[in-house]
PDB file of C-alpha atoms in Angstrom:
ATOM      1  CA  LYS A 715     297.693  45.201 266.208  1.00 89.00           C
ATOM      2  CA  LEU A 716     297.476  48.405 268.640  1.00 93.00           C
ATOM      3  CA  SER A 717     300.580  46.976 270.622  1.00 94.00           C
ATOM      4  CA  LYS A 718     302.697  47.250 267.801  1.00 93.00           C
ATOM      5  CA  GLU A 719     302.522  50.823 267.387  1.00 95.00           C
ATOM      6  CA  GLY A 720     303.359  51.531 271.349  1.00 96.00           C
ATOM      7  CA  ASN A 721     306.145  51.743 273.410  1.00 96.00           C
ATOM      8  CA  PRO A 722     306.642  48.422 275.606  1.00 95.00           C
ATOM      9  CA  HIS A 723     308.714  50.148 278.427  1.00 95.00           C
ATOM     10  CA  ALA A 724     305.966  52.872 278.485  1.00 95.00           C
ATOM     11  CA  TYR A 725     304.556  51.120 281.958  1.00 93.00           C
ATOM     12  CA  GLU A 726     306.158  48.832 283.886  1.00 91.00           C
ATOM     13  CA  PHE A 727     303.452  46.374 285.400  1.00 92.00           C
ATOM     14  CA  PRO A 728     304.153  43.331 287.763  1.00 86.00           C
ATOM     15  CA  ARG A 729     305.050  40.188 286.342  1.00 82.00           C
ATOM     16  CA  ALA A 730     303.184  37.389 287.457  1.00 74.00           C
ATOM     17  CA  LYS A 731     303.970  35.048 289.770  1.00 70.00           C
ATOM     18  CA  VAL A 732     302.127  32.865 292.624  1.00 62.00           C
ATOM     19  CA  ALA A 733     304.394  32.568 295.681  1.00 65.00           C
ATOM     20  CA  ASP A 734     303.805  28.322 296.110  1.00 73.00           C
ATOM     21  CA  ASN A 735     305.151  27.092 292.814  1.00 78.00           C
ATOM     22  CA  ILE A 736     307.201  29.321 290.239  1.00 79.00           C
ATOM     23  CA  TYR A 737     305.212  27.407 287.588  1.00 79.00           C
ATOM     24  CA  ASP A 738     302.260  28.812 289.047  1.00 78.00           C
ATOM     25  CA  PHE A 739     301.071  32.308 287.959  1.00 76.00           C
ATOM     26  CA  SER A 740     298.072  34.585 287.256  1.00 79.00           C
ATOM     27  CA  PHE A 741     297.445  37.773 284.994  1.00 83.00           C
ATOM     28  CA  SER A 742     294.598  38.847 287.431  1.00 82.00           C
ATOM     29  CA  GLY A 743     297.152  41.259 289.236  1.00 87.00           C
ATOM     30  CA  LEU A 744     298.195  42.509 285.686  1.00 90.00           C
ATOM     31  CA  LYS A 745     294.882  42.956 284.415  1.00 91.00           C
ATOM     32  CA  SER A 746     293.906  45.328 287.851  1.00 92.00           C
ATOM     33  CA  ALA A 747     297.730  47.002 287.545  1.00 93.00           C
ATOM     34  CA  VAL A 748     296.652  48.264 283.946  1.00 95.00           C
ATOM     35  CA  LEU A 749     292.949  49.355 285.037  1.00 94.00           C
ATOM     36  CA  ASN A 750     294.436  51.101 288.281  1.00 95.00           C
ATOM     37  CA  GLN A 751     297.122  52.874 285.773  1.00 95.00           C
ATOM     38  CA  ILE A 752     294.271  53.815 283.327  1.00 95.00           C
ATOM     39  CA  ASN A 753     292.165  54.877 286.356  1.00 95.00           C
ATOM     40  CA  MET A 754     294.886  56.884 288.211  1.00 94.00           C
ATOM     41  CA  ALA A 755     296.091  59.069 284.738  1.00 94.00           C
ATOM     42  CA  LYS A 756     292.240  59.765 284.471  1.00 94.00           C
ATOM     43  CA  MET A 757     291.863  61.554 287.687  1.00 95.00           C
ATOM     44  CA  LYS A 758     294.985  62.925 287.299  1.00 96.00           C
ATOM     45  CA  GLY A 759     293.752  64.423 283.843  1.00 95.00           C
ATOM     46  CA  GLU A 760     296.793  62.715 282.325  1.00 94.00           C
ATOM     47  CA  GLU A 761     296.438  61.285 278.810  1.00 93.00           C
ATOM     48  CA  ILE A 762     296.482  57.950 278.159  1.00 93.00           C
ATOM     49  CA  ASN A 763     298.187  56.294 275.059  1.00 95.00           C
ATOM     50  CA  PRO A 764     296.371  52.911 274.533  1.00 96.00           C
ATOM     51  CA  ALA A 765     298.999  51.766 272.323  1.00 97.00           C
ATOM     52  CA  ASP A 766     301.556  52.026 274.936  1.00 97.00           C
ATOM     53  CA  ILE A 767     298.829  50.257 277.489  1.00 96.00           C
ATOM     54  CA  ALA A 768     298.863  47.671 275.400  1.00 96.00           C
ATOM     55  CA  ALA A 769     302.455  47.384 274.276  1.00 96.00           C
ATOM     56  CA  SER A 770     303.463  47.204 278.041  1.00 96.00           C
ATOM     57  CA  PHE A 771     300.788  44.846 278.740  1.00 95.00           C
ATOM     58  CA  GLN A 772     302.045  42.839 275.956  1.00 94.00           C
ATOM     59  CA  LYS A 773     305.591  42.555 277.075  1.00 95.00           C
ATOM     60  CA  CYS A 774     304.463  41.940 280.533  1.00 93.00           C
ATOM     61  CA  VAL A 775     302.638  38.776 279.641  1.00 92.00           C
ATOM     62  CA  ALA A 776     305.786  37.888 277.249  1.00 93.00           C
ATOM     63  CA  ASP A 777     308.529  38.240 279.760  1.00 93.00           C
ATOM     64  CA  THR A 778     306.205  36.002 282.366  1.00 90.00           C
ATOM     65  CA  LEU A 779     305.483  32.961 279.946  1.00 92.00           C
ATOM     66  CA  LEU A 780     309.380  33.249 278.609  1.00 94.00           C
ATOM     67  CA  ASN A 781     310.910  33.291 282.157  1.00 91.00           C
ATOM     68  CA  ARG A 782     308.755  30.538 283.434  1.00 91.00           C
ATOM     69  CA  ALA A 783     309.137  28.355 280.721  1.00 93.00           C
ATOM     70  CA  MET A 784     313.252  29.258 280.472  1.00 95.00           C
ATOM     71  CA  LEU A 785     313.345  28.219 284.006  1.00 93.00           C
ATOM     72  CA  ALA A 786     311.658  24.670 283.317  1.00 93.00           C
ATOM     73  CA  LEU A 787     313.876  23.900 280.170  1.00 96.00           C
ATOM     74  CA  GLU A 788     316.760  25.057 282.529  1.00 95.00           C
ATOM     75  CA  GLU A 789     315.675  22.620 285.340  1.00 94.00           C
ATOM     76  CA  THR A 790     315.123  19.856 282.829  1.00 95.00           C
ATOM     77  CA  GLY A 791     317.706  19.957 280.668  1.00 96.00           C
ATOM     78  CA  ILE A 792     315.045  19.909 277.660  1.00 96.00           C
ATOM     79  CA  LYS A 793     316.724  21.701 274.635  1.00 97.00           C
ATOM     80  CA  LYS A 794     313.192  21.446 272.504  1.00 96.00           C
ATOM     81  CA  PHE A 795     310.341  24.054 273.160  1.00 96.00           C
ATOM     82  CA  ALA A 796     307.316  24.350 271.266  1.00 94.00           C
ATOM     83  CA  ILE A 797     304.329  26.709 271.750  1.00 91.00           C
ATOM     84  CA  ALA A 798     300.807  26.217 270.318  1.00 83.00           C
ATOM     85  CA  GLY A 799     297.164  27.555 270.729  1.00 77.00           C
ATOM     86  CA  GLY A 800     296.418  31.311 271.019  1.00 80.00           C
ATOM     87  CA  VAL A 801     299.579  32.206 272.579  1.00 83.00           C
ATOM     88  CA  ALA A 802     301.404  30.880 269.492  1.00 86.00           C
ATOM     89  CA  SER A 803     299.502  33.560 267.504  1.00 86.00           C
ATOM     90  CA  ASN A 804     300.887  36.465 269.230  1.00 90.00           C
ATOM     91  CA  SER A 805     304.033  37.820 267.224  1.00 90.00           C
ATOM     92  CA  ALA A 806     305.652  39.533 269.806  1.00 92.00           C
ATOM     93  CA  ILE A 807     305.681  36.576 271.966  1.00 93.00           C
ATOM     94  CA  ARG A 808     306.736  34.026 269.358  1.00 94.00           C
ATOM     95  CA  ALA A 809     309.385  36.398 268.581  1.00 94.00           C
ATOM     96  CA  ALA A 810     310.694  36.593 272.194  1.00 95.00           C
ATOM     97  CA  PHE A 811     310.536  32.928 272.197  1.00 96.00           C
ATOM     98  CA  GLU A 812     312.271  32.487 269.087  1.00 96.00           C
ATOM     99  CA  SER A 813     315.152  35.195 270.061  1.00 97.00           C
ATOM    100  CA  GLU A 814     315.651  33.200 273.627  1.00 97.00           C
ATOM    101  CA  CYS A 815     315.731  29.709 272.269  1.00 97.00           C
ATOM    102  CA  LYS A 816     318.035  30.948 269.812  1.00 97.00           C
ATOM    103  CA  ASN A 817     320.274  32.426 272.073  1.00 97.00           C
ATOM    104  CA  LYS A 818     320.272  29.377 274.429  1.00 96.00           C
ATOM    105  CA  GLU A 819     320.698  27.143 271.436  1.00 96.00           C
ATOM    106  CA  ILE A 820     317.294  25.264 272.469  1.00 97.00           C
ATOM    107  CA  ALA A 821     315.144  23.907 269.392  1.00 97.00           C
ATOM    108  CA  PHE A 822     312.013  26.303 269.111  1.00 97.00           C
ATOM    109  CA  TYR A 823     308.904  24.461 267.364  1.00 94.00           C
ATOM    110  CA  HIS A 824     305.582  26.786 266.404  1.00 91.00           C
ATOM    111  CA  PRO A 825     302.753  26.111 264.146  1.00 86.00           C
ATOM    112  CA  SER A 826     301.470  29.043 261.448  1.00 85.00           C
ATOM    113  CA  PRO A 827     299.572  31.745 263.373  1.00 83.00           C
ATOM    114  CA  ILE A 828     296.731  30.747 261.194  1.00 79.00           C
ATOM    115  CA  LEU A 829     296.499  27.282 263.002  1.00 77.00           C
ATOM    116  CA  CYS A 830     296.802  28.751 266.422  1.00 78.00           C
ATOM    117  CA  THR A 831     293.251  30.582 266.573  1.00 71.00           C
ATOM    118  CA  ASP A 832     291.261  28.702 269.487  1.00 64.00           C
ATOM    119  CA  ASN A 833     293.570  26.155 270.286  1.00 65.00           C
ATOM    120  CA  ALA A 834     293.181  24.577 267.006  1.00 67.00           C
ATOM    121  CA  VAL A 835     296.755  22.872 266.977  1.00 69.00           C
ATOM    122  CA  MET A 836     296.403  21.224 270.277  1.00 71.00           C
ATOM    123  CA  ILE A 837     293.147  20.020 269.740  1.00 76.00           C
ATOM    124  CA  GLY A 838     293.755  18.563 266.862  1.00 81.00           C
ATOM    125  CA  ALA A 839     297.174  17.104 268.241  1.00 81.00           C
ATOM    126  CA  ALA A 840     295.055  15.702 271.343  1.00 80.00           C
ATOM    127  CA  ALA A 841     292.266  14.160 268.716  1.00 84.00           C
ATOM    128  CA  TYR A 842     294.869  12.387 266.792  1.00 90.00           C
ATOM    129  CA  TYR A 843     296.241  10.771 270.094  1.00 87.00           C
ATOM    130  CA  GLU A 844     292.501   9.849 271.005  1.00 86.00           C
ATOM    131  CA  TYR A 845     291.831   8.502 267.350  1.00 92.00           C
ATOM    132  CA  ILE A 846     295.052   6.362 267.291  1.00 94.00           C
ATOM    133  CA  HIS A 847     293.994   4.601 270.487  1.00 91.00           C
ATOM    134  CA  GLY A 848     290.626   3.632 268.611  1.00 92.00           C
ATOM    135  CA  VAL A 849     288.727   6.202 270.434  1.00 87.00           C
ATOM    136  CA  ARG A 850     285.443   7.573 268.416  1.00 88.00           C
ATOM    137  CA  HIS A 851     282.527   9.555 269.260  1.00 85.00           C
ATOM    138  CA  GLY A 852     279.299  10.228 267.480  1.00 86.00           C
ATOM    139  CA  TRP A 853     277.826  13.499 266.448  1.00 88.00           C
ATOM    140  CA  ASP A 854     275.883  13.963 269.793  1.00 87.00           C
ATOM    141  CA  LEU A 855     279.513  14.715 271.767  1.00 82.00           C
ATOM    142  CA  ASN A 856     279.391  17.674 273.358  1.00 83.00           C
ATOM    143  CA  ALA A 857     282.102  19.975 274.719  1.00 79.00           C
ATOM    144  CA  VAL A 858     283.221  19.513 278.098  1.00 79.00           C
ATOM    145  CA  PRO A 859     285.647  22.791 278.851  1.00 76.00           C
ATOM    146  CA  ASN A 860     286.814  21.691 282.341  1.00 78.00           C
ATOM    147  CA  LEU A 861     288.076  17.774 281.096  1.00 75.00           C
ATOM    148  CA  LYS A 862     292.042  17.819 281.488  1.00 76.00           C
ATOM    149  CA  LEU A 863     294.182  16.490 278.603  1.00 68.00           C
ATOM    150  CA  GLY A 864     294.244  12.819 278.876  1.00 71.00           C
ATOM    151  CA  GLU A 865     290.869  12.301 280.780  1.00 76.00           C
ATOM    152  CA  ARG A 866     288.258  10.346 279.037  1.00 72.00           C
ATOM    153  CA  TYR A 867     284.749  11.836 278.247  1.00 67.00           C
ATOM    154  CA  GLU A 868     281.982   9.004 278.997  1.00 65.00           C
TER     155      GLU A 868
END
């Protein structure tokens, strides 16, 4: 909500990347850059506009996700793209993907934001495929946070 009130160009934060693989990225450097910006401003007695920080942070995340996704689509030649989970509920990220996909004539799919909280769509889709393959569990099933998609819980 706060980012909608801010200027996304107020601060230029570093775009996340990992040298070994163009598709790997981490936002830890971005988090550090935001904290450094805030701490520097406090030390200098400068005023910080939280909405500008939030908007600039959000733009940086959106740019990083969009850049990597479009690169993957170009390399593979795929003309369809879908987002889901918490990231799909962010209106700025969703709008950036929608605009870029339209410009590149890529079909863009995203669930309604109400279905994006806590990865609900991805969990539901994974459960559906488990179900059609006959996998059933009892009420005693526990969460396994490190389980990879496609791995079986034993």
